[in-house]
mmCIF file of C-alpha atoms and ligand atoms in Angstrom:
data_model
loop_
_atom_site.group_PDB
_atom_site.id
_atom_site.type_symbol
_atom_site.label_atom_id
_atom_site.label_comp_id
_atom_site.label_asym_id
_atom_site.label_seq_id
_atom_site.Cartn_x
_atom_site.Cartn_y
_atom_site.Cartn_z
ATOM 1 C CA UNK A 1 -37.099 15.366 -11.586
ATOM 2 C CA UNK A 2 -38.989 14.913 -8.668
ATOM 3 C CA UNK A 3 -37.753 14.938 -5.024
ATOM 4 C CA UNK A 4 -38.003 10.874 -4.223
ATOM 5 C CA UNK A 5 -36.374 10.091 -7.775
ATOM 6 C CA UNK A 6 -33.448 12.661 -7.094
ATOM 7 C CA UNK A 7 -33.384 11.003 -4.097
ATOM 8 C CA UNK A 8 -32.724 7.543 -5.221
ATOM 9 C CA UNK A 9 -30.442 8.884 -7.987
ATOM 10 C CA UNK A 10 -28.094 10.071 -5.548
ATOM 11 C CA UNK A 11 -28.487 6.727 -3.342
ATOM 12 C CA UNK A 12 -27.508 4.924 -6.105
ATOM 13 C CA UNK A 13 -24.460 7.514 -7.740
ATOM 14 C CA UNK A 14 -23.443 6.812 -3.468
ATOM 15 C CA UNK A 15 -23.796 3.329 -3.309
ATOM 16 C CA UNK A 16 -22.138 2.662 -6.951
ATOM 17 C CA UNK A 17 -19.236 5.456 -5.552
ATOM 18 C CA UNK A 18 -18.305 3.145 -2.679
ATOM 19 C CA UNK A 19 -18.965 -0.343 -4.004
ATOM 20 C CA UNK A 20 -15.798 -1.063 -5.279
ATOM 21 C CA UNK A 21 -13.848 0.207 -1.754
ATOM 22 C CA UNK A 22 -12.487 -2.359 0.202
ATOM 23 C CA UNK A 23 -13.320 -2.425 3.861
ATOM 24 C CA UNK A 24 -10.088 -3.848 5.756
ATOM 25 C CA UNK A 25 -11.061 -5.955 9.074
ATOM 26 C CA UNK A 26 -9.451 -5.076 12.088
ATOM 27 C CA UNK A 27 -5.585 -5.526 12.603
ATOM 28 C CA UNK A 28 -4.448 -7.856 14.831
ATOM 29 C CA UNK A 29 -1.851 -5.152 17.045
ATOM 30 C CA UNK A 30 -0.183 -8.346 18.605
ATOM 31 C CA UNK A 31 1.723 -11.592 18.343
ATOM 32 C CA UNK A 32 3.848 -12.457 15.373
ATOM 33 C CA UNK A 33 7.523 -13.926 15.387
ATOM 34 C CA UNK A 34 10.009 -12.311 18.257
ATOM 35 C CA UNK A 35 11.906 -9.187 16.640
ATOM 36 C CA UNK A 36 15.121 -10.900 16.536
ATOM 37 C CA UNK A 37 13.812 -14.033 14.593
ATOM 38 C CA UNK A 38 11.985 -11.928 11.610
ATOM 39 C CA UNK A 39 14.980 -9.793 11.682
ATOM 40 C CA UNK A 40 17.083 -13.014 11.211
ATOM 41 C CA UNK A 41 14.779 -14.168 8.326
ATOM 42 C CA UNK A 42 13.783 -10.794 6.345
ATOM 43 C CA UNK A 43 15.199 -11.566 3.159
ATOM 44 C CA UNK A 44 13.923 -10.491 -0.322
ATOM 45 C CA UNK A 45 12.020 -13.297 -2.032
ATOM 46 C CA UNK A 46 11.114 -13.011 -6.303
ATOM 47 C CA UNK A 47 9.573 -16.564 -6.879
ATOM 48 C CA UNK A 48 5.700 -16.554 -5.966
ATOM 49 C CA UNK A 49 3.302 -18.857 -6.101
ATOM 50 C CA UNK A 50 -0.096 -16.457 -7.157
ATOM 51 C CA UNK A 51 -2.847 -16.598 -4.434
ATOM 52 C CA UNK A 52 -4.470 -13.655 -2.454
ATOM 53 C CA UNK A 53 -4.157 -12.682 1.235
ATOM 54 C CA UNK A 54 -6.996 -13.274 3.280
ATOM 55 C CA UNK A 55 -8.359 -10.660 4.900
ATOM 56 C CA UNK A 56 -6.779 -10.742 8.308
ATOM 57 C CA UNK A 57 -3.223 -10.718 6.486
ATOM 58 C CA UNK A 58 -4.014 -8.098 4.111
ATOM 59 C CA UNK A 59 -5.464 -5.906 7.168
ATOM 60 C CA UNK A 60 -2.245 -6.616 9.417
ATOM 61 C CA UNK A 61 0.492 -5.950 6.469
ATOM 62 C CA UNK A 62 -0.746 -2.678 5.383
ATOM 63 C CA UNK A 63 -0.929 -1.855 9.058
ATOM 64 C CA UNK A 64 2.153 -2.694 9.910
ATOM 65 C CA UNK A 65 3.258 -0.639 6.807
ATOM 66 C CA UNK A 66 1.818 2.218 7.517
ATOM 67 C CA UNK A 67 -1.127 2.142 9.816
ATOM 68 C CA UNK A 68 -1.848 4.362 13.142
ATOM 69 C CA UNK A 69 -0.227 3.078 16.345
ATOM 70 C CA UNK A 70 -1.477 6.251 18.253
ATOM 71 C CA UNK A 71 -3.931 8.580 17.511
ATOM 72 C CA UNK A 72 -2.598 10.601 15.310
ATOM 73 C CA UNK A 73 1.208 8.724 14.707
ATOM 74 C CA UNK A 74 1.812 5.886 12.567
ATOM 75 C CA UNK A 75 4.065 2.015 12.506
ATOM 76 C CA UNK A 76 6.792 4.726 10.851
ATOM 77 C CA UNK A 77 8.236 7.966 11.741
ATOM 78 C CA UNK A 78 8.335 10.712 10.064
ATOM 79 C CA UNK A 79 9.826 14.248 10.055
ATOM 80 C CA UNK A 80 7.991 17.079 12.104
ATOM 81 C CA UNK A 81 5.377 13.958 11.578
ATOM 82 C CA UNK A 82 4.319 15.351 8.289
ATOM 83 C CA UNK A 83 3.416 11.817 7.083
ATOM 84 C CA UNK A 84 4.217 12.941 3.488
ATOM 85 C CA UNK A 85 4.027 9.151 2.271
ATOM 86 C CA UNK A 86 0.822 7.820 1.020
ATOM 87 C CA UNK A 87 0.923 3.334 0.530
ATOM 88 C CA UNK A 88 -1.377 2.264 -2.435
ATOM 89 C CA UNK A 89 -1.867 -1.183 -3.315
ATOM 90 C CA UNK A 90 -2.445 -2.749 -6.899
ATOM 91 C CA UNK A 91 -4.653 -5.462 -7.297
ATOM 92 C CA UNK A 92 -5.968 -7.212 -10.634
ATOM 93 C CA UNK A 93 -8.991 -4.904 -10.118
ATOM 94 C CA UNK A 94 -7.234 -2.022 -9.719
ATOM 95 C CA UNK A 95 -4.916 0.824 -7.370
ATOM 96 C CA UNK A 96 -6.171 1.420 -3.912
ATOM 97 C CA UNK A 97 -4.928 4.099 -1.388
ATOM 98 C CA UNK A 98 -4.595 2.733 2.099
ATOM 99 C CA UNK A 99 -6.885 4.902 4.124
ATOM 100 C CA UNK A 100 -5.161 3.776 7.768
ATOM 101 C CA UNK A 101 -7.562 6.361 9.810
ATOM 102 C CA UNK A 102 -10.565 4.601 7.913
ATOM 103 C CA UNK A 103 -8.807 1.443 7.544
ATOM 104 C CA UNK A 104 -10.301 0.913 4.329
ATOM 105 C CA UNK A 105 -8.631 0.981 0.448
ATOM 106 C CA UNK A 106 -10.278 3.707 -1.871
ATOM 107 C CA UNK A 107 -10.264 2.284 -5.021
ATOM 108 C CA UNK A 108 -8.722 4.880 -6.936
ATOM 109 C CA UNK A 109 -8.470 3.522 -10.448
ATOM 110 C CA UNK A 110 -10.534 0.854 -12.241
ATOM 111 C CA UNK A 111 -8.440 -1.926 -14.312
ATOM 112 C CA UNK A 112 -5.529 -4.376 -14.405
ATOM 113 C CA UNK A 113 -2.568 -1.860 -14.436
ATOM 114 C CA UNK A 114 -0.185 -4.711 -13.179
ATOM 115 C CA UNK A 115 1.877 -4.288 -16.546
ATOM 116 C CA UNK A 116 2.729 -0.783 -15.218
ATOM 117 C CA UNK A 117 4.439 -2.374 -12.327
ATOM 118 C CA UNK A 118 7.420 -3.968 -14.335
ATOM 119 C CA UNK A 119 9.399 -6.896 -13.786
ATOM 120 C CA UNK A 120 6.385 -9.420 -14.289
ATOM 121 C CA UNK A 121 8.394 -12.523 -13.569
ATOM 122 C CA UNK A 122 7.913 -11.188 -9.970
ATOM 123 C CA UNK A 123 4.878 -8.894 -10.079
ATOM 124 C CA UNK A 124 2.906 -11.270 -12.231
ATOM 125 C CA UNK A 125 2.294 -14.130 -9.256
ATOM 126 C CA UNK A 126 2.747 -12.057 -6.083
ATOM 127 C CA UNK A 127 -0.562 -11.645 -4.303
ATOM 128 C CA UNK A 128 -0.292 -7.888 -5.055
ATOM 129 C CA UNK A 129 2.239 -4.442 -4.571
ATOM 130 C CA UNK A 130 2.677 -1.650 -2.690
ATOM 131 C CA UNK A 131 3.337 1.515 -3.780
ATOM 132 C CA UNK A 132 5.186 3.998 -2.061
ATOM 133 C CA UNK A 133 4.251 7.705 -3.127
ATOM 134 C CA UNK A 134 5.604 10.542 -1.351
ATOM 135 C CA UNK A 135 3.860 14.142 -1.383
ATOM 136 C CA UNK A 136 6.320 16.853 -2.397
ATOM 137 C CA UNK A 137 4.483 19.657 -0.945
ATOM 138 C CA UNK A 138 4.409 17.958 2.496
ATOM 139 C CA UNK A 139 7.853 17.590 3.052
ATOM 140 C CA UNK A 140 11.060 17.308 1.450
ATOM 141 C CA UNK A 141 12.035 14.357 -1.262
ATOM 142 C CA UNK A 142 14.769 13.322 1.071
ATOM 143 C CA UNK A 143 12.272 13.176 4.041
ATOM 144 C CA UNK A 144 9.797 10.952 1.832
ATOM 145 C CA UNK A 145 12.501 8.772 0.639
ATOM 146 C CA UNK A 146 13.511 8.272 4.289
ATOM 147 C CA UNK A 147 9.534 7.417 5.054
ATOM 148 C CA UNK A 148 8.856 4.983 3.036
ATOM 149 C CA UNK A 149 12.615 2.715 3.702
ATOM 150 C CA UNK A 150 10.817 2.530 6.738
ATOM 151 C CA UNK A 151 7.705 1.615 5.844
ATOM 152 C CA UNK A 152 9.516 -0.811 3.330
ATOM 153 C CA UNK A 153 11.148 -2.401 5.856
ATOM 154 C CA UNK A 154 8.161 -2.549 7.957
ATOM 155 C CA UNK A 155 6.450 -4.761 5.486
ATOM 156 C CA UNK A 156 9.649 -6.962 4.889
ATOM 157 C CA UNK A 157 9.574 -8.107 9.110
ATOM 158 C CA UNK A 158 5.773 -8.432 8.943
ATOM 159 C CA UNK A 159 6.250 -10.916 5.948
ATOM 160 C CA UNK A 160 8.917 -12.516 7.768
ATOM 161 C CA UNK A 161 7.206 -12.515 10.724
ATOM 162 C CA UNK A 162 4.225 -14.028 8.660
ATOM 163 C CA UNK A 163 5.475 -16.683 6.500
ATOM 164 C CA UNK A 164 5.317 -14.703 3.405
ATOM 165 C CA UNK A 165 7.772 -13.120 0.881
ATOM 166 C CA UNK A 166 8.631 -9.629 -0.132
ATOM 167 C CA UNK A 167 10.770 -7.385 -2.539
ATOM 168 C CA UNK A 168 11.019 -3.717 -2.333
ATOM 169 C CA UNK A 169 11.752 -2.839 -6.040
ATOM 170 C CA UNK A 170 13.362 0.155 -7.964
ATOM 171 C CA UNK A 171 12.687 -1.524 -11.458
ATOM 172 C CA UNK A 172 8.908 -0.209 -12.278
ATOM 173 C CA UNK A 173 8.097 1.738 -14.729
ATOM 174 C CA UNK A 174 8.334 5.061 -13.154
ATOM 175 C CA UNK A 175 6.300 7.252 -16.175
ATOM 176 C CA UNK A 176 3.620 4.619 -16.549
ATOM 177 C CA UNK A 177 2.569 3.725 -12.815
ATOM 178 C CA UNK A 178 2.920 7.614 -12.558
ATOM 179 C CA UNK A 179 0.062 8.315 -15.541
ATOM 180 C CA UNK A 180 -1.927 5.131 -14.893
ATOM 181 C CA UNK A 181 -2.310 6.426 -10.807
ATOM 182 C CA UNK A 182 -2.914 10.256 -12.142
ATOM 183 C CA UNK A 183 -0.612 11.313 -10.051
ATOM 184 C CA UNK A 184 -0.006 15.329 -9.673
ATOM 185 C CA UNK A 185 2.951 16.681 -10.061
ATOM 186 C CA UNK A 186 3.671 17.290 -6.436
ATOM 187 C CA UNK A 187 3.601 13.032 -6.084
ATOM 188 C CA UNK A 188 6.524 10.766 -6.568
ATOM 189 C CA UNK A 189 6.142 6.924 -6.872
ATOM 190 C CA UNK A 190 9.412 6.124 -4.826
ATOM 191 C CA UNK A 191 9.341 2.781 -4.692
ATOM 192 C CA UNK A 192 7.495 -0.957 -4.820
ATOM 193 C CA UNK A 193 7.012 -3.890 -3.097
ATOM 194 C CA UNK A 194 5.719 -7.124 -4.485
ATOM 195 C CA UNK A 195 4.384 -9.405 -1.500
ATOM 196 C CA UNK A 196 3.027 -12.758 -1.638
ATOM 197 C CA UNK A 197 3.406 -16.850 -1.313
ATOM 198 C CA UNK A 198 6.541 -18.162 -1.773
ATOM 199 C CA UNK A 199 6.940 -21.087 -3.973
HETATM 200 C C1 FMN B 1 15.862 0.752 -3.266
HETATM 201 C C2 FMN B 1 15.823 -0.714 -3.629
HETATM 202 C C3 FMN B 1 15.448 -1.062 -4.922
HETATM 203 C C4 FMN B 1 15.390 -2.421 -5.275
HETATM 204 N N1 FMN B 1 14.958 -2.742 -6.524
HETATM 205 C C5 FMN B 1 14.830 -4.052 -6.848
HETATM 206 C C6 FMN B 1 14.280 -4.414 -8.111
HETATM 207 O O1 FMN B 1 13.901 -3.574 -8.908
HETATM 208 N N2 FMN B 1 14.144 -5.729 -8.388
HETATM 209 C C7 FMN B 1 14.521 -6.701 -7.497
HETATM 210 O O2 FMN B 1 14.373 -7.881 -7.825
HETATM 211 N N3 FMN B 1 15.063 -6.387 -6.291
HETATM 212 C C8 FMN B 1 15.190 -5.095 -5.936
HETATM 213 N N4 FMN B 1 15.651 -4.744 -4.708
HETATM 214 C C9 FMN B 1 15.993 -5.802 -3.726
HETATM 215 C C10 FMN B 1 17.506 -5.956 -3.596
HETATM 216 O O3 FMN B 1 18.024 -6.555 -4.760
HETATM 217 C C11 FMN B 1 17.795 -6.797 -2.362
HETATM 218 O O4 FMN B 1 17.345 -6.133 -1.209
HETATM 219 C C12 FMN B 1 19.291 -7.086 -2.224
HETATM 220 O O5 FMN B 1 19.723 -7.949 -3.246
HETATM 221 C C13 FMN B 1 19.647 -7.720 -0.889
HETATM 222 O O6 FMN B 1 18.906 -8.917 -0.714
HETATM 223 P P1 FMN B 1 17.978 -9.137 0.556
HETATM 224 O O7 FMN B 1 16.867 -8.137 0.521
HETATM 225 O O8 FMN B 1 17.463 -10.544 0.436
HETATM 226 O O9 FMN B 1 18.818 -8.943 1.761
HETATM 227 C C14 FMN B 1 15.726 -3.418 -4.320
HETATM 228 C C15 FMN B 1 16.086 -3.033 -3.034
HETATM 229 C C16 FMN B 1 16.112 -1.716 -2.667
HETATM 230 C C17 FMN B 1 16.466 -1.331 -1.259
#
């Protein structure tokens, strides 16, 4: 193969590589309902009607879940600031990790694994999930599980805040969402979240 067609090759295995990541738009860092009033109305909401975030909301609720508020800390603590929880999102086209430095999500696998989720009377019309996945060989499981009630809770006042509802839920199916995300064995799914419109 000649130089220029290697060349193009690679543009394209590059280009086709990145395509389907999704470039988040800046968070909005300010504003939103007073503490005390999206403390007063966090709630856990299971009735959705199915439409997606725009883009601004999207941007804003993953940072608030789990973005970087300083240069090198996040929205949640974390012990020693190991930041041993990762956030993906699932989407009908598929699991995304939240980069937060590159504020982008890295499509990580292709498909509709939404059945993995569980609990489709809930999953099945929210806008989309979280998923909280902790890294054993960061820190410890209790440390993780720690993390991400944080970053749960996080997400809960920012829907609050925002007008939109949210469930942090137990009830997934843990083997499945851990084989359809290829997980390793050093990473947990702890937890979900379903977030989206309430009917
Ligand atoms: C660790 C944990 C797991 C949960 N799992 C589920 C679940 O699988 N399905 C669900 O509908 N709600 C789930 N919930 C939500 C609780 O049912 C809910 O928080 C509780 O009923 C209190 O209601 P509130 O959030 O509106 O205050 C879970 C909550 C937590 C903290």
């Amino acid at each position: 193969m000649n130089k220029g067609l290697l060349l193009i090759v690679l543009l394209c295995s590059f280009i086709f590589a990145t395509a389907q990541d999704i470039q988040l738009v800046t968070p909005t860092r300010t504003g939103g309902k007073p503490l005390m009033d999206a403390l007063n109305e966090r709630q856990s909401n299971r009735n959705f009607v199915k439409k997606d975030l725009p883009a601004q909301t999207l941007s804003d609720m993953l940072w608030a879940a789990y973005g970087f508020n300083r240069e090198d800390k996040r929205t949640v603590p974390s012990s020693q600031n190991r930041q041993e929880l990762d956030v993906y999102v699932m989407l009908s086209t598929g699991i995304y990790f939240y980069d937060a430095k590159e504020n982008k999500l890295i499509m990580k696998q292709k498909g509709d694994f939404c059945a993995a989720l569980g609990q489709p009377n809930i999953t099945g019309s929210a806008a989309l999930s979280l998923i909280y996945v902790i890294n054993l060989d960061k820190n410890s499981r209790d440390a993780g599980l720690i993390a991400a009630g944080f970053s749960v809770q996080n997400v809960y006042l920012y829907c609050a805040s925002a007008g939109l509802g949210a469930v942090a839920r137990g009830s997934f199916k843990r083997p499945d969402l851990q084989n359809v995300m290829k997980l390793t064995d050093k990473q947990e799914v702890v937890l979900t979240q379903a977030v989206g419109y309430i009917k």
